Short mmCIF file of C-alpha atoms and ligand atoms in Angstrom, two decimals:
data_model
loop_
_atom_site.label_atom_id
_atom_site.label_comp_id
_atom_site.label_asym_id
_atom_site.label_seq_id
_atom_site.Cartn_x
_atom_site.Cartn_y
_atom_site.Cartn_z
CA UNK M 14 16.21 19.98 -15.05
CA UNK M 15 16.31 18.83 -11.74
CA UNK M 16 18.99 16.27 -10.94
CA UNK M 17 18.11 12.91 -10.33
CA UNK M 18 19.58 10.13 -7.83
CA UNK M 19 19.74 6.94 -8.05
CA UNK M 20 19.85 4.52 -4.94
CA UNK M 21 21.20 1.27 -4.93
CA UNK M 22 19.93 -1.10 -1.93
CA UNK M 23 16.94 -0.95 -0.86
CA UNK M 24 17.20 -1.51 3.52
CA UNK M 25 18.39 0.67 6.26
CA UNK M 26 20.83 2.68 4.88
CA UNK M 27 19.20 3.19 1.18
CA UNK M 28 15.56 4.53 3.13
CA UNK M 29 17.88 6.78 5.24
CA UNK M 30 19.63 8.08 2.82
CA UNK M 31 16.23 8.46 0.65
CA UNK M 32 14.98 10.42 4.16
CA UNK M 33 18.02 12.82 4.35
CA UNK M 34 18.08 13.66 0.59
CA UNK M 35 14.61 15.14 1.21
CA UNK M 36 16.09 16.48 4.19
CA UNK M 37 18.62 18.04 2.56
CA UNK M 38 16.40 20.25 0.62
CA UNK M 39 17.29 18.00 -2.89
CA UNK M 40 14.02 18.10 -4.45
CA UNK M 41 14.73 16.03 -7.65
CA UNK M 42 13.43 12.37 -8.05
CA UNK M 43 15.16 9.94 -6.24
CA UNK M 44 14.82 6.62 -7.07
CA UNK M 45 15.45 3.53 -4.67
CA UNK M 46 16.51 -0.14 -6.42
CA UNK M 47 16.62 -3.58 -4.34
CA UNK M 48 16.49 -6.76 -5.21
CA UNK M 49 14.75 -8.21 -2.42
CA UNK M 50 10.94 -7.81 -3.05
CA UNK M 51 10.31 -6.38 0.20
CA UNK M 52 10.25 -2.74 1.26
CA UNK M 53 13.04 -2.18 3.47
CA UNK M 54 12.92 -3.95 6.77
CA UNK M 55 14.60 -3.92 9.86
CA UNK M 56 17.34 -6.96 10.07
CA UNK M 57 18.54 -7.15 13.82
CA UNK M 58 15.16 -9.01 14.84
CA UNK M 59 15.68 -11.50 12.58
CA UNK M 60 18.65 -13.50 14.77
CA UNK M 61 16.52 -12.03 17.83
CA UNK M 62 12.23 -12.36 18.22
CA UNK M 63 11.63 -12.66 14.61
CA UNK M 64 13.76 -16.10 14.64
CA UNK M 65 11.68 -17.18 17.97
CA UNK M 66 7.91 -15.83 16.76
CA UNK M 67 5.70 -18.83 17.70
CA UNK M 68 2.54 -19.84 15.38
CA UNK M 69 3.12 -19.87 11.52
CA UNK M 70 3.44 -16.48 9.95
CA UNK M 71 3.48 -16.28 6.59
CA UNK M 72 6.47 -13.90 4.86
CA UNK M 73 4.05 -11.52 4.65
CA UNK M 74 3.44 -11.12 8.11
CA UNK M 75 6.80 -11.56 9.34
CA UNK M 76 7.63 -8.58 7.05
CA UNK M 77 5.11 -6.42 8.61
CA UNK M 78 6.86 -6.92 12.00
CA UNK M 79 9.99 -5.29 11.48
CA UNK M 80 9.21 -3.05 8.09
CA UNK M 81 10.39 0.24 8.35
CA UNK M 82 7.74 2.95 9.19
CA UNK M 83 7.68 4.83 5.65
CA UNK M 84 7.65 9.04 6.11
CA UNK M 85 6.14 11.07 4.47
CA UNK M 86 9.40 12.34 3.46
CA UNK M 87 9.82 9.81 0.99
CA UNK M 88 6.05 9.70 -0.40
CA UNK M 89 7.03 10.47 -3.87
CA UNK M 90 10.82 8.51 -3.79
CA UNK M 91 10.18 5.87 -6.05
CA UNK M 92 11.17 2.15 -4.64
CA UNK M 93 11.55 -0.51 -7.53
CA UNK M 94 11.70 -3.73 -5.51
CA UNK M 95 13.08 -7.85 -6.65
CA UNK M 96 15.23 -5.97 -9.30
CA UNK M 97 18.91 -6.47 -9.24
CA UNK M 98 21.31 -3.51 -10.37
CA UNK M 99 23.49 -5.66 -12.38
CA UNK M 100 25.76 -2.87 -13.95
CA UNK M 101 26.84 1.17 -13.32
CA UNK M 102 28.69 2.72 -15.99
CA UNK M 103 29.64 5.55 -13.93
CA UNK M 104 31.04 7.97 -17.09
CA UNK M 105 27.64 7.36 -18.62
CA UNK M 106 25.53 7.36 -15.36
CA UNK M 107 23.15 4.99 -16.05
CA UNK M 108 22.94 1.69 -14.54
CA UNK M 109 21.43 -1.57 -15.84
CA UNK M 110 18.88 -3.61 -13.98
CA UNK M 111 18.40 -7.93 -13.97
CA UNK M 112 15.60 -7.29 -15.98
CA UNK M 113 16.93 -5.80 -18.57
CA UNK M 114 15.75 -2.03 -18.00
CA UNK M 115 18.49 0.72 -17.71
CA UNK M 116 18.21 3.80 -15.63
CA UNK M 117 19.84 7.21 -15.84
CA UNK M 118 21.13 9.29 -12.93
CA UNK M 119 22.92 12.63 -11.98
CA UNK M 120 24.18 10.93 -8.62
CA UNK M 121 24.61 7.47 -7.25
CA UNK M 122 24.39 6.27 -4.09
CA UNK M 123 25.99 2.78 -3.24
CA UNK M 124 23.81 1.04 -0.36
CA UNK M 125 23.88 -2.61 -1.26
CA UNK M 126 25.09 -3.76 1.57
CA UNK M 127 26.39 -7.44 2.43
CA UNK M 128 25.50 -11.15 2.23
CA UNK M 129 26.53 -13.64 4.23
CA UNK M 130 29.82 -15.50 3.49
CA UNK M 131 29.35 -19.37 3.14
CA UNK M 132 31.90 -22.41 4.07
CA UNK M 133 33.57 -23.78 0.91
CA UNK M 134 32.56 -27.16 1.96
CA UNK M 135 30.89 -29.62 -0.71
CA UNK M 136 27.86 -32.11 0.55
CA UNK M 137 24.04 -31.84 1.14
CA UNK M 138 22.46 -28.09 1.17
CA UNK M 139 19.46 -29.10 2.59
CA UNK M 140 19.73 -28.60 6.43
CA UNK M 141 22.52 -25.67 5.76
CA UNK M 142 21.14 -22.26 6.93
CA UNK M 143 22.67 -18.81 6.82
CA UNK M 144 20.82 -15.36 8.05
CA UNK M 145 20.33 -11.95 6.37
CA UNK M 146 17.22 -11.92 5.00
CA UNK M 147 13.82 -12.14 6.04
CA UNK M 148 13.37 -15.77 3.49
CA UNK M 149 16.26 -16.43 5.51
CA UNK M 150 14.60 -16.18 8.66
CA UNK M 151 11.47 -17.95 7.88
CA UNK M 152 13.37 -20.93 6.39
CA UNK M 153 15.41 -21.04 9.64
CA UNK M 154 12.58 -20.94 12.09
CA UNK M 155 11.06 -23.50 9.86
CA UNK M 156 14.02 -26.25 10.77
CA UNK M 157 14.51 -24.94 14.69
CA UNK M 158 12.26 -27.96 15.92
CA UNK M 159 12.43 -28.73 19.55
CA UNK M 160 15.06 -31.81 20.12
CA UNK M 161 16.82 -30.29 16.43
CA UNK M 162 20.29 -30.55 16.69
CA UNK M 163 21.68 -27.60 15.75
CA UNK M 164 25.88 -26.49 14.81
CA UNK M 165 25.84 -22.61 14.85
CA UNK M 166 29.82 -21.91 12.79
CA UNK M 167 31.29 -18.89 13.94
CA UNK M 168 30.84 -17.22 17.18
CA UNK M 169 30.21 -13.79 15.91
CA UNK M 170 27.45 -11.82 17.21
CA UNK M 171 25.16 -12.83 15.25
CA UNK M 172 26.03 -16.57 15.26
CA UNK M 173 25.96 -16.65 19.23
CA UNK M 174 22.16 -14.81 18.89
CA UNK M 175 21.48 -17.20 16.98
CA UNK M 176 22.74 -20.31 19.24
CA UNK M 177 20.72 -18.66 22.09
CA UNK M 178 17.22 -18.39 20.19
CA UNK M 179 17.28 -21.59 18.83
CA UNK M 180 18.44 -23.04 22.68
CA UNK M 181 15.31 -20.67 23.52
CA UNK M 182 13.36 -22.66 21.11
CA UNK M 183 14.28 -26.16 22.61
CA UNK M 184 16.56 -26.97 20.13
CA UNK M 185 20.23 -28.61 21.22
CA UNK M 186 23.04 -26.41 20.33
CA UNK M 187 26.63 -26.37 19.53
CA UNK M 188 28.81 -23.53 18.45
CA UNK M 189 32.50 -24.14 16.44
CA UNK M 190 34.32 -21.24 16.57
CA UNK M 191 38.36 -21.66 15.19
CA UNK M 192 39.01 -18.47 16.61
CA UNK M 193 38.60 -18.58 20.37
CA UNK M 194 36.04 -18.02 22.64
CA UNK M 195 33.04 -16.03 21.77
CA UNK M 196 32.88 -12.60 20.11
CA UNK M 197 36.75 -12.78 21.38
CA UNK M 198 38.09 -10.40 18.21
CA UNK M 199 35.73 -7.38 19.60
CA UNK M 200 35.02 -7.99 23.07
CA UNK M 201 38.31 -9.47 24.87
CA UNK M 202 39.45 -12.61 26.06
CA UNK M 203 38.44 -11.96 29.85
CA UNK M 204 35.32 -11.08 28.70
CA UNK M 205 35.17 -13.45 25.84
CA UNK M 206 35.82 -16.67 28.06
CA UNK M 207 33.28 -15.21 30.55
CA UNK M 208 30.68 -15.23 28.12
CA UNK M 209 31.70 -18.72 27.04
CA UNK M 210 30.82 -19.73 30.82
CA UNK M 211 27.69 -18.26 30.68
CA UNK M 212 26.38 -19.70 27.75
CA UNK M 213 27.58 -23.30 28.35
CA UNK M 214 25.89 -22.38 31.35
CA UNK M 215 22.40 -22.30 29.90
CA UNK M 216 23.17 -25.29 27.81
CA UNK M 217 25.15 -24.19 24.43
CA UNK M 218 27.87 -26.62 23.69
CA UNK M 219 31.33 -24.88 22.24
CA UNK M 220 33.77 -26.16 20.30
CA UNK M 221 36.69 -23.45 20.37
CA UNK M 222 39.76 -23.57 18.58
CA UNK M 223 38.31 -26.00 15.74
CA UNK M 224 36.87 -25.81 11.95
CA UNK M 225 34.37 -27.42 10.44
CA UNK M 226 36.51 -30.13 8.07
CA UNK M 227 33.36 -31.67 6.01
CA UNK M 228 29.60 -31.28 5.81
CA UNK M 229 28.14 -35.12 6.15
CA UNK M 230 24.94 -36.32 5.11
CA UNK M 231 23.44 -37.35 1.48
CA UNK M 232 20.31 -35.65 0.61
CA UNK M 233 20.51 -33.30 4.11
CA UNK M 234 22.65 -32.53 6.59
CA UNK M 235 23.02 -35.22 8.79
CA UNK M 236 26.39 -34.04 10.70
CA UNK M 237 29.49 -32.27 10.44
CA UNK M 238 33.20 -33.37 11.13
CA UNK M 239 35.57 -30.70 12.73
CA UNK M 240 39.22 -31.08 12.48
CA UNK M 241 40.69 -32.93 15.32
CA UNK M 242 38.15 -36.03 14.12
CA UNK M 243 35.31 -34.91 15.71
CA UNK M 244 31.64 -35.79 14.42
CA UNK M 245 28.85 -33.56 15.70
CA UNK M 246 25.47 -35.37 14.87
CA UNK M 247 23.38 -32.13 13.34
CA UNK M 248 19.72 -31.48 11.85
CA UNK M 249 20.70 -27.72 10.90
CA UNK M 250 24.30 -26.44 10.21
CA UNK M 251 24.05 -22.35 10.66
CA UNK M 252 27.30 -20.73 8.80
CA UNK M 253 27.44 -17.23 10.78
CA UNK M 254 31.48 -16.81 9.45
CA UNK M 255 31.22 -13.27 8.21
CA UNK M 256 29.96 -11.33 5.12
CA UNK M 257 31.14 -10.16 1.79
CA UNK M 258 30.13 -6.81 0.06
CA UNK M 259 27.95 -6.43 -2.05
CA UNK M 260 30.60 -4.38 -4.88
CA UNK M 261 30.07 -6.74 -7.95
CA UNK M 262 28.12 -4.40 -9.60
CA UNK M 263 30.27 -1.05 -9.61
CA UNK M 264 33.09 -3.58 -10.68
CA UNK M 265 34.44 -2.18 -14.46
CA UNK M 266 34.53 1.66 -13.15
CA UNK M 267 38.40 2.18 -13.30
CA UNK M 268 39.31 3.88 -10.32
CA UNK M 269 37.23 2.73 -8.09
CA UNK M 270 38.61 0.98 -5.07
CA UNK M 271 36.19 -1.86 -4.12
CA UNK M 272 38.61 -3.88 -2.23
CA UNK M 273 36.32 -5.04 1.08
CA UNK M 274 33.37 -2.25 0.42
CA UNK M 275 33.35 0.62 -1.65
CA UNK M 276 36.28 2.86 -0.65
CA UNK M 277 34.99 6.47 0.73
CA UNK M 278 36.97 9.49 1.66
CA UNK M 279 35.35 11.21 5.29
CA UNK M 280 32.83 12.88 3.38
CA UNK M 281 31.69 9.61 2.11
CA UNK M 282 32.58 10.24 -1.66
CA UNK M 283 33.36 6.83 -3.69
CA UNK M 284 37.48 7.24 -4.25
CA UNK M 285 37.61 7.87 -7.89
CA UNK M 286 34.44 8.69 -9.00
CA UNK M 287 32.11 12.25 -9.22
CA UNK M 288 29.08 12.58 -8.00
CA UNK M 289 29.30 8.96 -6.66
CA UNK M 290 28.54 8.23 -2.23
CA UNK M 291 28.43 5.09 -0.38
CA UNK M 292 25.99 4.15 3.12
CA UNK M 293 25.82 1.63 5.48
CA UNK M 294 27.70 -1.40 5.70
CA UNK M 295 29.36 -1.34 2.11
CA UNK M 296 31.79 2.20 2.95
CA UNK M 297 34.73 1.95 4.15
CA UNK M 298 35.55 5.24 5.48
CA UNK M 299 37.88 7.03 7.86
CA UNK M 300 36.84 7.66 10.96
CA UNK M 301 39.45 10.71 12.80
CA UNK M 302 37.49 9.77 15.92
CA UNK M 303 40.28 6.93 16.03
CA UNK M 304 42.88 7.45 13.23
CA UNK M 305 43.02 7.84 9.21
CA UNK M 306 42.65 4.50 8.65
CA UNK M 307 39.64 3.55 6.40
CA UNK M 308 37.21 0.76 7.92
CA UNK M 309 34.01 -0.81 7.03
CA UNK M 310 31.64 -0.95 10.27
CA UNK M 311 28.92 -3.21 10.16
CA UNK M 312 26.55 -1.80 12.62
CA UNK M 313 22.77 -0.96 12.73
CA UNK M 314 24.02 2.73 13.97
CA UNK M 315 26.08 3.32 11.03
CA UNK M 316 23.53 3.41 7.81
CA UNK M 317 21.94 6.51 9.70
CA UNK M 318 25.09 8.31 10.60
CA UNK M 319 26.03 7.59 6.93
CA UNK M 320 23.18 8.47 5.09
CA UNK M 321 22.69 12.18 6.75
CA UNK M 322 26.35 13.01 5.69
CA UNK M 323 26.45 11.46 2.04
CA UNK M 324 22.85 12.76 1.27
CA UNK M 325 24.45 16.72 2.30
CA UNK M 326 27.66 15.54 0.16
CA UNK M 327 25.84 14.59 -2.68
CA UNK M 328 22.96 17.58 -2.56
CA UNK M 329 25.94 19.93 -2.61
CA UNK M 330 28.09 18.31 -5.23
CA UNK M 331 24.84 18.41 -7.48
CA UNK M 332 23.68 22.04 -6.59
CA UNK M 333 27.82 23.33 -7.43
CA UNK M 334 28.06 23.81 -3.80
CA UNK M 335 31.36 22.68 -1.93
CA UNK M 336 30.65 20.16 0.74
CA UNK M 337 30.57 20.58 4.54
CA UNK M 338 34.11 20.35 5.21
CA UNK M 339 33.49 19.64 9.27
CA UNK M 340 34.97 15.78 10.02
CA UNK M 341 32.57 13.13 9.82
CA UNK M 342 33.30 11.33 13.46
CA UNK M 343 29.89 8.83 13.88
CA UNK M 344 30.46 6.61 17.41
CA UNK M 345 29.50 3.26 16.37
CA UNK M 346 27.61 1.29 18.81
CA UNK M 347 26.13 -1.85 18.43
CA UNK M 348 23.91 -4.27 20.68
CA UNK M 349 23.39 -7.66 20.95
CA UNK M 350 21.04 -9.89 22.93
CA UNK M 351 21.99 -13.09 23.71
CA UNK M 352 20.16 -15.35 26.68
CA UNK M 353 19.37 -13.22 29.27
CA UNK M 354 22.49 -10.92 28.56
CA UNK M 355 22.29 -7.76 26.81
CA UNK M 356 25.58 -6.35 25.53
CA UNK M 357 26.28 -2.74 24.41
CA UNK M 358 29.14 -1.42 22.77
CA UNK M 359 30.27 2.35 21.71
CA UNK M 360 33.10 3.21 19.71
CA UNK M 361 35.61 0.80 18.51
CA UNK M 362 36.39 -2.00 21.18
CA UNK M 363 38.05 -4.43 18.38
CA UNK M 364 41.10 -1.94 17.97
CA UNK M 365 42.02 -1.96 21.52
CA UNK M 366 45.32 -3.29 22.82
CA UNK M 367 44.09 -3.65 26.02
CA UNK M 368 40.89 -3.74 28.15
CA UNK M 369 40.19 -2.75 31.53
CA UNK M 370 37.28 -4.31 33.83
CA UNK M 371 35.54 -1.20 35.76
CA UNK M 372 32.31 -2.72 37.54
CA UNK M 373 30.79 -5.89 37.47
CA UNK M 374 31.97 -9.88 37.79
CA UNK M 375 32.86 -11.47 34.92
CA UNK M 376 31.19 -14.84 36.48
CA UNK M 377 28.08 -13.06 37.42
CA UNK M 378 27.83 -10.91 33.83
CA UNK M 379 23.66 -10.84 34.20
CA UNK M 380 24.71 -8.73 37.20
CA UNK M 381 25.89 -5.87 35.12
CA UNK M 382 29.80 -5.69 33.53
CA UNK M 383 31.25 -2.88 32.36
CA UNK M 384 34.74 -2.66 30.48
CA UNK M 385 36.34 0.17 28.54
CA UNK M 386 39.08 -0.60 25.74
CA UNK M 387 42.27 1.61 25.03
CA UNK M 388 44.74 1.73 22.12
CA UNK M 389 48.02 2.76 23.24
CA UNK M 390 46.40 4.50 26.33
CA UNK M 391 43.29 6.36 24.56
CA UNK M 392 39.67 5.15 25.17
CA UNK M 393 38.90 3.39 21.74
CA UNK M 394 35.78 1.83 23.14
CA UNK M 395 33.06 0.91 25.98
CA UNK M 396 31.40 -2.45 26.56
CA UNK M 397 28.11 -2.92 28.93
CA UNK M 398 26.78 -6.10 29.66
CA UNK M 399 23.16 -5.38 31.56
CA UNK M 400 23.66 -1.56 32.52
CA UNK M 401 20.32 0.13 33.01
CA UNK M 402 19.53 2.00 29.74
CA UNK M 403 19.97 5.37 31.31
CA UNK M 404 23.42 4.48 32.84
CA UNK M 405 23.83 3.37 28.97
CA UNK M 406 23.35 6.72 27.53
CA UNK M 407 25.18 8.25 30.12
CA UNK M 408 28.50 5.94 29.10
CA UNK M 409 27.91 6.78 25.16
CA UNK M 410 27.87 10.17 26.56
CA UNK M 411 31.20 10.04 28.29
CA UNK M 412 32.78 7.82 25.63
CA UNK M 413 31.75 10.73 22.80
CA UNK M 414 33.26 13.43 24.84
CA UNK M 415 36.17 11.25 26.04
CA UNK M 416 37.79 10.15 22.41
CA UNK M 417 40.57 12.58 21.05
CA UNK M 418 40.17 13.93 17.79
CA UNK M 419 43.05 12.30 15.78
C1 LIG R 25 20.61 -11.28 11.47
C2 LIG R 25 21.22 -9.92 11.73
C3 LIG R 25 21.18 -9.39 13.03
C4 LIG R 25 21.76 -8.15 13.29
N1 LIG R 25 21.70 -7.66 14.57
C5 LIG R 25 22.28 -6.48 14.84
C6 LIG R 25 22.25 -5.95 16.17
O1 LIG R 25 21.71 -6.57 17.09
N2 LIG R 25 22.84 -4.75 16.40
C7 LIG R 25 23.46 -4.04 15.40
O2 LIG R 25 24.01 -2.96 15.66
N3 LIG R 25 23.48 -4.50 14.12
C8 LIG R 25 22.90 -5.69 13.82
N4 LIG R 25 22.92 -6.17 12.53
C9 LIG R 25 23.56 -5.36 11.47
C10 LIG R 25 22.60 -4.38 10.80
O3 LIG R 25 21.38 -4.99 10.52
C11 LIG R 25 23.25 -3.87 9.53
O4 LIG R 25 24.36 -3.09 9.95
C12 LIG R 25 22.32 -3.08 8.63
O5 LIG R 25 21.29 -3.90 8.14
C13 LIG R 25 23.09 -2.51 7.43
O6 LIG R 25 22.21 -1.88 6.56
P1 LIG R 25 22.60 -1.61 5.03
O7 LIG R 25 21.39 -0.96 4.44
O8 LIG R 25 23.91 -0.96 4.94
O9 LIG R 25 22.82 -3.05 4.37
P2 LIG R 25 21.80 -4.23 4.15
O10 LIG R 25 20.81 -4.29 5.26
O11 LIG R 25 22.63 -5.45 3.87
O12 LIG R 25 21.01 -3.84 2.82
C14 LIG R 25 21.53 -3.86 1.54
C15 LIG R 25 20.40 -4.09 0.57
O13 LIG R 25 20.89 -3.98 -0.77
C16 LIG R 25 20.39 -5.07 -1.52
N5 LIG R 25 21.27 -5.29 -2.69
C17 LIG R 25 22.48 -5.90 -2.70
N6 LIG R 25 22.99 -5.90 -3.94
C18 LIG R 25 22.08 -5.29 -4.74
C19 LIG R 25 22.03 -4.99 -6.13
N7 LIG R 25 23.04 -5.31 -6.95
N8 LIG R 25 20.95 -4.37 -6.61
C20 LIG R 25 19.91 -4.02 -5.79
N9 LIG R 25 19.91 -4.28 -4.47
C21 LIG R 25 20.98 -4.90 -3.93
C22 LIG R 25 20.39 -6.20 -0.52
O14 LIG R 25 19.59 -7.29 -0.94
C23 LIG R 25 19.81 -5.49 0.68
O15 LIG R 25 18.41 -5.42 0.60
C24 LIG R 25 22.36 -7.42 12.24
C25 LIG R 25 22.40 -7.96 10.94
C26 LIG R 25 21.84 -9.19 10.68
C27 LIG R 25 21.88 -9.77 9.27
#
């Protein structure tokens, strides 16, 4: 009998991995489970145009504007969609779903992905907004009124998208960030405090170096207080402070190591289980482009790179064949839009102990900035701010060839 594969998460990296199965040559069914009722859609859009579409569309609609093309590759994969996978008993291989079904499978793939981590702050929930989904996304552009008073928390990449759309929108803006200036962990302090500039620039108000202490209001938000006694009047209160993985399911699988993600060896097999590969966002894999060190890497580049290597893992393990043993060394590379900035990053910039500032002004960064990062001398990563896209390939290029093997 042919084996059969279950897929668990039904976005990016789950349709990928779906795609490359088929690739693969595994020609058993494959079935894809997700809890959101949608057919996997494209998430970057939704901090980005998605947030800012004008008129009214209905969730429908908005879905149809960044669904994923379906091949024909997948025609006969089965998607069973607004179904949670509560439970995998890996030693039995089935899994049980939120309604009560249960489903049997050869191999397992882990794609679930994250959700976004909230503020453990009591008061209203009205007015409070976070971003992952597309419900998100409609209920946000919902309260981004002209005049709305908005306090984006965290100054992530997603959290400063979000500060520029809604400033896009006519909305007034704020940003609390305890950590520094913006995006500072990945992208630098030089860089960091540049972008800072630009943004208060264009209107965005930051509060650096302080938390949000209370959430005030009675049956909405009405404010928030930060920690030096601050009060920052606010209609909508945006927590963009990070995600969690989505693991609770696998938990009760001795062996398994689900501490931040679902820990992966390089060929993306699940640390102490058979027949058993994560995707996307959720692995936590080493990378010998920079060292043996296992990290999660939440970037839209990474569910692809991911899913073509687990789904040839995975079709081997089930056909008794051994697996490609050639490294698995993905660049990650990310981009972000922001204002009339567009950043672009390849490799690793966030491990870098220092940064050096090739081209570009730091107080003119719509001009075009360009910064590489080093660990202990070795090019861990590139950062473009409004590069041409061809000079952009060329530098992914260069960076790709550049990085030592560990
Ligand atoms: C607002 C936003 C903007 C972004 N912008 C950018 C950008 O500009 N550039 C960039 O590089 N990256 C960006 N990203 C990141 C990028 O979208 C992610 O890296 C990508 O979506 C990861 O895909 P994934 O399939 O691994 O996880 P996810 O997209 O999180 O998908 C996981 C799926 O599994 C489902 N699931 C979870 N638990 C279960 C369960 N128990 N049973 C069934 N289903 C389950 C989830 O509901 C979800 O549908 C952005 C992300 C967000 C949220």
């Amino acid at each position: 009998m042919p084996a059969r594969i279950a897929v668990v998460g039904a976005s990016l990296a789950g349709l990928r991995t779906a795609e490359q199965l088929r690739a693969a040559g595994h020609t058993g069914p494959i079935t894809v489970l997700g809890d959101e009722p949608h057919l996997p859609y494209n998430r970057p859009p939704l901090s980005k145009e998605t947030l800012a579409a004008s008129g009214d569309p209905s969730t429908e609609q908005l879905h149809a504007s960044v669904a994923f093309r379906r091949r024909a590759l997948v025609d006969d994969v089965d998607f069973r969609l607004g179904r949670a996978v509560t439970a995998a008993d890996l030693a039995q291989r089935r899994l049980t779903l939120s309604d009560g079904t249960e489903l049997g499978f050869d191999g397992l793939v882990a794609a679930t992905g994250l959700r976004p981590r909230r503020l453990p702050l009591p008061g209203p929930t009205a007015g409070r907004h976070v971003l992952r989904t597309l419900e998100d996304c409609a209920a946000l552009r919902g309260a981004l009124r002209p005049e709305a008073r908005v306090v984006v928390v965290g100054a992530g990449f997603v959290g400063c998208e979000v500060a520029a759309t809604a400033l896009r929108l006519g909305c007034r803006v704020s940003i609390v960030e305890p950590a520094g200036a913006p995006m500072n962990r990945v992208i630098g302090a030089e860089l960091a405090q540049a972008v800072q500039r630009h943004h208060e620039a264009a209107g965005i108000r930051f509060h650096t170096g302080r938390c949000v202490a209370g959430i005030l209001g009675r049956e909405r938000v009405s404010g928030v207080d930060l920690d030096d006694g601050t009060t920052l009047g606010a209609d909508v209160v945006i927590e963009a402070v990070g995600s969690l993985p989505n693991t609770e399911w696998l938990a009760d699988n001795p062996g398994l190591d689900l501490n931040d993600g679902v820990l992966c060896d390089n060929l993306l097999r699940a640390a102490g289980a058979d027949r058993v590969v994560a995707v996307g966002d959720i692995a936590r894999f080493p990378n010998p482009l920079f060292d043996d060190l296992p990290r999660r890497v939440e970037h839209w580049s990474i569910p692809a790179d991911t899913a073509k290597r687990a789904a040839a893992t995975l079709t081997a393990r089930l056909a008794g064949r051994q697996p490609d043993p050639t490294p698995f060394t993905p660049v990650p590379s990310f981009w972000s839009d922001q204002l009339d900035l567009r950043f672009q990053s390849f490799g690793s910039p966030a491990l870098a102990d220092e940064v050096r500032l090739h081209e570009g002004d730091p107080d003119h960064l719509a001009g075009g900035v360009l910064a590489t990062y080093h660990r202990r001398s070795a090019h861990v990563g590139t950062v473009a701010i409004n590069l041409p896209p061809a000079r952009q390939r060329e530098l992914r290029e260069a960076f790709t060839a550049l990085v030592p093997a560990a």
